[in-house]
Amino acid sequence: MFKIANADLATTFRVSEQDGDGLAGQNACRFGLSEDWTGDLTNGLLKLGDRARSLHGLSSHECGLLTVMRCYDPADRAHILRLFEQAATQPSRFCYSTTIVSSTSHRQPVFCIGESSAFEGSGGGMVGLFIFPRFQLPTTVSVTPS
C-alpha cells in the first residue's frame, strides 16, 4: 500500500485527550508498538525514537531516508522514496506499509503514516507515526487465496 494525498493544513493531525478512550487507545499495545518520528526538510534528516531505531536496525536516532530504507523490502523502496520526494515538495499526507528484513532473515511488518508541512520561508518538516505489529512474518511469505 502506497498512498499520498494533498494535505488540508487546516486539519493537521492532532491527538485529543479523548483518543485514549477508543479501541486503539486502550488496546494498541496488545496489537503492536507505535512511535512518532520527525523529519527536517532543511537538512534531510529523520529523527526516530528508541523503538523505531532499534527495529530498523539503526545505531543513531538521526539519519537520512535512504539509511532508514536499507532494511525495507527491496521491492518497496522505489515507491517509498517517491512518496517522500513528493511530500518534500508540497504539503501532503502519506502512508505506506512494507517489511523490515533483518540480517537474521526475520521479517517485521511496518506501517508508516506521515504529513509534510511548514513550507513557508526556507523550512519544511514532516511528522509521522510508525506502527509495528506484534508478529513477524516467516522468512518466505506466500499468500494463498481462499
XYZ file of C-alpha atoms in Angstrom:
146
model
C 0.000 0.000 0.000
C 1.458 3.350 -1.050
C -0.744 6.424 -0.755
C -0.271 10.174 -0.824
C -2.805 12.990 -0.662
C -2.552 16.748 -0.625
C -2.869 17.958 2.928
C -5.529 20.378 4.040
C -3.337 22.161 6.549
C -6.391 23.483 8.361
C -6.920 19.928 9.597
C -3.479 18.686 10.621
C -3.011 15.528 12.650
C -3.992 16.191 16.239
C -4.342 13.968 19.243
C -7.056 14.777 21.725
C -7.366 13.624 25.297
C -10.390 11.568 24.255
C -8.366 9.488 21.775
C -7.261 7.181 24.598
C -10.844 6.004 25.127
C -11.200 4.077 21.860
C -10.064 0.613 20.842
C -6.625 1.784 19.748
C -6.035 3.836 22.878
C -6.890 1.007 25.254
C -5.536 -1.986 23.365
C -2.927 -0.740 20.907
C -0.044 -2.199 22.890
C -1.705 -5.614 22.555
C -1.576 -5.387 18.756
C 1.698 -3.614 18.195
C 4.158 -0.893 19.023
C 3.895 2.629 17.715
C 6.282 5.541 17.790
C 6.426 9.072 16.424
C 9.105 10.291 14.047
C 10.018 13.697 12.641
C 11.791 14.898 9.524
C 13.604 18.150 8.835
C 13.420 19.101 5.154
C 16.162 21.711 5.524
C 18.815 19.054 6.220
C 17.067 15.852 5.075
C 17.343 14.117 8.440
C 14.732 11.910 10.039
C 14.653 11.545 13.817
C 13.388 8.220 15.149
C 12.606 7.157 18.686
C 14.258 4.275 20.527
C 11.885 1.544 19.353
C 11.808 2.587 15.694
C 15.585 2.993 15.643
C 16.077 -0.467 17.102
C 13.507 -2.198 14.879
C 15.048 -0.550 11.802
C 18.461 -1.853 12.928
C 19.969 1.625 13.228
C 22.600 2.840 15.682
C 21.635 6.527 15.598
C 18.348 8.323 16.200
C 19.034 10.765 13.350
C 19.635 9.513 9.842
C 18.732 10.041 6.230
C 15.776 8.444 4.485
C 17.961 6.082 2.452
C 19.558 4.790 5.658
C 16.113 4.005 7.097
C 15.028 2.312 3.876
C 18.023 -0.050 3.594
C 16.263 -2.632 5.765
C 12.976 -2.424 3.807
C 11.874 -4.984 1.265
C 13.784 -4.011 -1.907
C 10.592 -4.230 -3.984
C 9.057 -1.346 -1.975
C 11.984 1.085 -1.782
C 11.361 2.987 -5.033
C 7.687 3.551 -4.154
C 8.532 4.799 -0.665
C 11.234 7.102 -1.996
C 8.737 8.618 -4.464
C 6.248 9.225 -1.615
C 8.848 11.101 0.411
C 10.066 13.074 -2.620
C 6.537 14.184 -3.419
C 5.806 15.043 0.224
C 9.020 17.088 0.346
C 7.800 19.356 -2.460
C 4.289 20.211 -1.256
C 2.215 19.789 1.899
C 0.989 16.200 1.803
C -0.184 13.278 3.861
C 1.105 9.816 3.022
C 1.175 6.242 4.216
C 2.941 3.043 3.311
C 3.410 -0.465 4.553
C 6.414 -2.649 3.950
C 8.540 -5.267 5.662
C 11.787 -4.793 7.555
C 14.125 -7.618 6.604
C 16.773 -8.142 9.298
C 20.207 -9.663 8.861
C 18.856 -12.811 10.555
C 16.121 -13.066 7.868
C 13.327 -12.102 10.272
C 10.623 -10.118 8.520
C 8.858 -7.439 10.596
C 5.865 -5.643 9.041
C 5.861 -1.857 9.453
C 3.219 0.751 8.681
C 4.069 4.419 8.341
C 1.734 7.416 8.310
C 3.129 10.903 7.794
C 2.480 14.514 6.924
C 4.652 17.272 5.491
C 4.040 20.942 6.238
C 5.558 24.341 7.100
C 6.939 25.153 3.661
C 6.816 28.909 4.332
C 10.236 30.546 4.157
C 13.155 28.165 3.820
C 11.841 25.424 6.111
C 9.682 22.420 5.882
C 9.142 19.451 8.085
C 7.486 16.091 8.440
C 5.841 14.298 11.316
C 4.639 10.756 11.379
C 3.987 7.520 13.150
C 5.484 4.066 12.708
C 3.326 1.093 13.707
C 4.997 -2.276 14.220
C 2.510 -5.175 14.560
C 3.403 -7.694 17.277
C 4.311 -10.529 14.946
C 6.980 -11.427 12.449
C 6.451 -12.971 9.070
C 8.088 -16.241 8.057
C 11.258 -15.838 6.001
C 9.305 -16.757 2.874
C 5.793 -15.420 2.573
C 3.158 -16.720 0.228
C -0.447 -15.614 0.099
C -2.944 -18.237 -0.911
C -6.416 -17.016 -1.900
C -9.288 -18.836 -0.219
